[in-house]
C-alpha atoms as a printed R data frame, in Angstrom:
    type eleno elety resid chain resno       x      y       z
1   ATOM     1    CA   MET     A     1 -80.444 87.599 -50.855
2   ATOM     2    CA   PRO     A     2 -77.000 89.197 -50.493
3   ATOM     3    CA   ALA     A     3 -73.911 87.004 -50.314
4   ATOM     4    CA   PRO     A     4 -72.661 86.258 -46.809
5   ATOM     5    CA   PRO     A     5 -69.602 88.168 -45.635
6   ATOM     6    CA   PRO     A     6 -66.276 86.329 -46.154
7   ATOM     7    CA   SER     A     7 -66.128 85.368 -42.467
8   ATOM     8    CA   CYS     A     8 -69.385 83.381 -42.927
9   ATOM     9    CA   SER     A     9 -68.426 81.783 -46.212
10  ATOM    10    CA   PRO     A    10 -68.817 77.999 -46.236
11  ATOM    11    CA   SER     A    11 -65.666 77.622 -48.310
12  ATOM    12    CA   TRP     A    12 -62.494 77.099 -46.288
13  ATOM    13    CA   THR     A    13 -60.466 78.150 -49.314
14  ATOM    14    CA   HIS     A    14 -61.201 81.785 -48.437
15  ATOM    15    CA   ALA     A    15 -59.452 81.451 -45.083
16  ATOM    16    CA   PRO     A    16 -55.886 82.643 -44.620
17  ATOM    17    CA   PRO     A    17 -53.576 79.969 -46.086
18  ATOM    18    CA   GLU     A    18 -52.120 78.901 -42.734
19  ATOM    19    CA   LEU     A    19 -55.598 78.500 -41.239
20  ATOM    20    CA   ALA     A    20 -56.845 76.605 -44.289
21  ATOM    21    CA   ARG     A    21 -53.886 74.193 -44.061
22  ATOM    22    CA   GLN     A    22 -54.442 73.663 -40.345
23  ATOM    23    CA   TYR     A    23 -58.069 72.589 -40.786
24  ATOM    24    CA   ALA     A    24 -58.024 71.167 -44.315
25  ATOM    25    CA   TRP     A    25 -57.930 67.583 -43.024
26  ATOM    26    CA   GLN     A    26 -61.592 67.989 -42.064
27  ATOM    27    CA   ALA     A    27 -62.651 68.842 -45.602
28  ATOM    28    CA   LEU     A    28 -60.227 66.749 -47.649
29  ATOM    29    CA   PRO     A    29 -62.346 63.581 -47.841
30  ATOM    30    CA   ALA     A    30 -65.252 65.608 -49.254
31  ATOM    31    CA   VAL     A    31 -62.976 67.539 -51.625
32  ATOM    32    CA   VAL     A    32 -61.571 64.263 -52.967
33  ATOM    33    CA   GLU     A    33 -65.052 62.747 -53.224
34  ATOM    34    CA   ALA     A    34 -66.150 65.803 -55.214
35  ATOM    35    CA   GLY     A    35 -63.253 65.169 -57.604
36  ATOM    36    CA   ASN     A    36 -61.392 68.416 -56.957
37  ATOM    37    CA   PHE     A    37 -57.999 66.715 -56.883
38  ATOM    38    CA   ALA     A    38 -55.987 69.856 -57.600
39  ATOM    39    CA   LEU     A    39 -57.444 71.596 -54.544
40  ATOM    40    CA   ALA     A    40 -56.992 68.475 -52.424
41  ATOM    41    CA   GLN     A    41 -53.352 68.185 -53.510
42  ATOM    42    CA   ARG     A    42 -52.779 71.798 -52.552
43  ATOM    43    CA   TYR     A    43 -53.874 71.213 -48.954
44  ATOM    44    CA   HIS     A    44 -52.910 67.606 -48.324
45  ATOM    45    CA   ARG     A    45 -49.863 67.038 -46.142
46  ATOM    46    CA   ALA     A    46 -47.198 64.397 -46.723
47  ATOM    47    CA   PRO     A    47 -49.114 61.144 -46.178
48  ATOM    48    CA   LEU     A    48 -46.309 59.278 -44.417
49  ATOM    49    CA   GLU     A    49 -45.173 62.142 -42.182
50  ATOM    50    CA   HIS     A    50 -46.370 60.368 -39.024
51  ATOM    51    CA   LEU     A    51 -44.909 56.955 -39.866
52  ATOM    52    CA   ASP     A    52 -41.934 57.361 -37.511
53  ATOM    53    CA   MET     A    53 -44.208 58.470 -34.671
54  ATOM    54    CA   VAL     A    54 -46.486 55.433 -35.139
55  ATOM    55    CA   ASN     A    55 -43.454 53.132 -35.175
56  ATOM    56    CA   ALA     A    56 -42.109 54.760 -32.006
57  ATOM    57    CA   LEU     A    57 -45.471 54.344 -30.262
58  ATOM    58    CA   SER     A    58 -45.516 50.654 -31.198
59  ATOM    59    CA   ALA     A    59 -42.511 50.104 -28.925
60  ATOM    60    CA   SER     A    60 -44.523 51.093 -25.863
61  ATOM    61    CA   LEU     A    61 -48.230 50.742 -26.671
62  ATOM    62    CA   PRO     A    62 -50.279 47.671 -27.621
63  ATOM    63    CA   LEU     A    63 -52.441 47.668 -30.731
64  ATOM    64    CA   PHE     A    64 -55.284 46.207 -28.687
65  ATOM    65    CA   PRO     A    65 -55.112 47.648 -25.169
66  ATOM    66    CA   ALA     A    66 -56.935 46.437 -22.095
67  ATOM    67    CA   PRO     A    67 -60.578 47.464 -21.659
68  ATOM    68    CA   ASP     A    68 -61.079 51.055 -20.536
69  ATOM    69    CA   THR     A    69 -57.711 52.007 -22.068
70  ATOM    70    CA   PRO     A    70 -57.738 54.254 -25.131
71  ATOM    71    CA   PRO     A    71 -56.455 52.490 -28.261
72  ATOM    72    CA   ARG     A    72 -53.904 55.200 -29.065
73  ATOM    73    CA   LEU     A    73 -51.648 53.108 -31.325
74  ATOM    74    CA   ALA     A    74 -54.557 51.731 -33.342
75  ATOM    75    CA   ALA     A    75 -56.032 55.234 -33.650
76  ATOM    76    CA   GLU     A    76 -52.745 56.687 -34.871
77  ATOM    77    CA   LEU     A    77 -52.373 53.810 -37.345
78  ATOM    78    CA   MET     A    78 -55.921 54.413 -38.572
79  ATOM    79    CA   ASN     A    79 -55.167 58.119 -39.118
80  ATOM    80    CA   LEU     A    80 -51.980 57.234 -40.976
81  ATOM    81    CA   VAL     A    81 -53.831 54.829 -43.268
82  ATOM    82    CA   LYS     A    82 -56.537 57.443 -43.860
83  ATOM    83    CA   ASP     A    83 -53.883 59.982 -44.910
84  ATOM    84    CA   VAL     A    84 -52.397 57.445 -47.321
85  ATOM    85    CA   LEU     A    85 -55.816 56.564 -48.771
86  ATOM    86    CA   ILE     A    86 -56.613 60.235 -49.365
87  ATOM    87    CA   ALA     A    87 -53.221 60.843 -50.972
88  ATOM    88    CA   ALA     A    88 -53.640 57.736 -53.141
89  ATOM    89    CA   ALA     A    89 -57.091 58.925 -54.257
90  ATOM    90    CA   ILE     A    90 -55.616 62.312 -55.148
91  ATOM    91    CA   LEU     A    91 -52.850 60.669 -57.154
92  ATOM    92    CA   ARG     A    92 -55.282 58.345 -58.942
93  ATOM    93    CA   GLY     A    93 -57.567 61.285 -59.665
94  ATOM    94    CA   GLN     A    94 -54.636 63.020 -61.345
95  ATOM    95    CA   GLY     A    95 -53.843 59.931 -63.429
96  ATOM    96    CA   GLN     A    96 -50.841 58.871 -61.321
97  ATOM    97    CA   THR     A    97 -51.919 55.281 -60.639
98  ATOM    98    CA   ALA     A    98 -48.401 53.859 -60.319
99  ATOM    99    CA   GLU     A    99 -47.492 56.487 -57.717
100 ATOM   100    CA   ALA     A   100 -50.698 55.770 -55.782
101 ATOM   101    CA   ASP     A   101 -49.960 52.037 -55.790
102 ATOM   102    CA   ALA     A   102 -46.380 52.677 -54.655
103 ATOM   103    CA   LEU     A   103 -47.611 54.864 -51.787
104 ATOM   104    CA   CYS     A   104 -50.072 52.176 -50.657
105 ATOM   105    CA   ALA     A   105 -47.242 49.615 -50.729
106 ATOM   106    CA   ALA     A   106 -44.846 51.926 -48.863
107 ATOM   107    CA   LEU     A   107 -47.087 52.209 -45.826
108 ATOM   108    CA   PRO     A   108 -47.081 48.555 -44.698
109 ATOM   109    CA   ALA     A   109 -43.452 48.207 -45.741
110 ATOM   110    CA   GLY     A   110 -42.501 51.089 -43.459
111 ATOM   111    CA   LEU     A   111 -44.285 49.817 -40.366
112 ATOM   112    CA   ALA     A   112 -42.258 48.385 -37.500
113 ATOM   113    CA   ASN     A   113 -43.967 45.039 -36.948
114 ATOM   114    CA   ASP     A   114 -46.033 42.340 -38.613
115 ATOM   115    CA   ALA     A   115 -49.183 43.015 -36.586
116 ATOM   116    CA   MET     A   116 -49.276 46.663 -37.662
117 ATOM   117    CA   ARG     A   117 -48.438 45.748 -41.258
118 ATOM   118    CA   ALA     A   118 -51.296 43.249 -41.404
119 ATOM   119    CA   LEU     A   119 -53.761 45.625 -39.776
120 ATOM   120    CA   ALA     A   120 -52.738 48.503 -42.051
121 ATOM   121    CA   GLN     A   121 -53.098 46.307 -45.135
122 ATOM   122    CA   ARG     A   122 -56.593 45.259 -44.070
123 ATOM   123    CA   GLU     A   123 -57.510 48.925 -43.529
124 ATOM   124    CA   LEU     A   124 -56.108 49.843 -46.951
125 ATOM   125    CA   ASP     A   125 -58.172 47.078 -48.539
126 ATOM   126    CA   ALA     A   126 -61.325 47.711 -46.497
127 ATOM   127    CA   PRO     A   127 -61.506 51.046 -44.638
128 ATOM   128    CA   GLY     A   128 -63.101 50.571 -41.248
129 ATOM   129    CA   SER     A   129 -61.291 47.293 -40.566
130 ATOM   130    CA   ILE     A   130 -59.263 48.705 -37.684
131 ATOM   131    CA   THR     A   131 -62.382 49.982 -35.942
132 ATOM   132    CA   ALA     A   132 -64.131 46.643 -36.449
133 ATOM   133    CA   GLU     A   133 -61.166 44.732 -35.057
134 ATOM   134    CA   LEU     A   134 -60.915 47.046 -32.041
135 ATOM   135    CA   VAL     A   135 -64.601 46.552 -31.275
136 ATOM   136    CA   ASN     A   136 -64.388 42.778 -31.746
137 ATOM   137    CA   HIS     A   137 -61.316 42.591 -29.513
138 ATOM   138    CA   GLN     A   138 -62.906 44.703 -26.800
139 ATOM   139    CA   MET     A   139 -66.127 42.673 -26.899
140 ATOM   140    CA   ALA     A   140 -64.177 39.422 -26.647
141 ATOM   141    CA   GLN     A   141 -62.207 40.769 -23.674
142 ATOM   142    CA   GLU     A   142 -65.371 41.927 -21.927
143 ATOM   143    CA   GLN     A   143 -67.022 38.560 -22.511
144 ATOM   144    CA   GLN     A   144 -63.956 36.788 -21.147
145 ATOM   145    CA   ASP     A   145 -63.941 39.075 -18.088
146 ATOM   146    CA   GLN     A   146 -67.599 38.265 -17.434
147 ATOM   147    CA   GLN     A   147 -66.863 34.536 -17.508
148 ATOM   148    CA   THR     A   148 -64.118 34.791 -14.899
């Protein structure tokens, strides 16, 4: 069977560099899991680049919004933590454990309030914690609404 043309290639590394960078976030978890840390490093963006945006959002949005309101702040925080976890895995995979630990400590330290710091730390320790807390909060609110 002949090889597929480059436009059908399953490898995003054959895409033009700007296109590969734009969509690399979709493949990075798998690239890291596969242990290709050099490739992951090449396409990973600065892990704390959205820290200021998350802090700015925290001034106007609640972490746990009312039912039927999108949890934008929690979602942005979750994405930020995910970026840090991927970057830390890349660093650890390249033998830079101290740098990975420092990055994981820098995230909560850079957040604007205690609630976000605590939530981010839980997500760093146990990925999926933010989603679980959002669901639990929403279920509790819905149950409370049903009782009133």
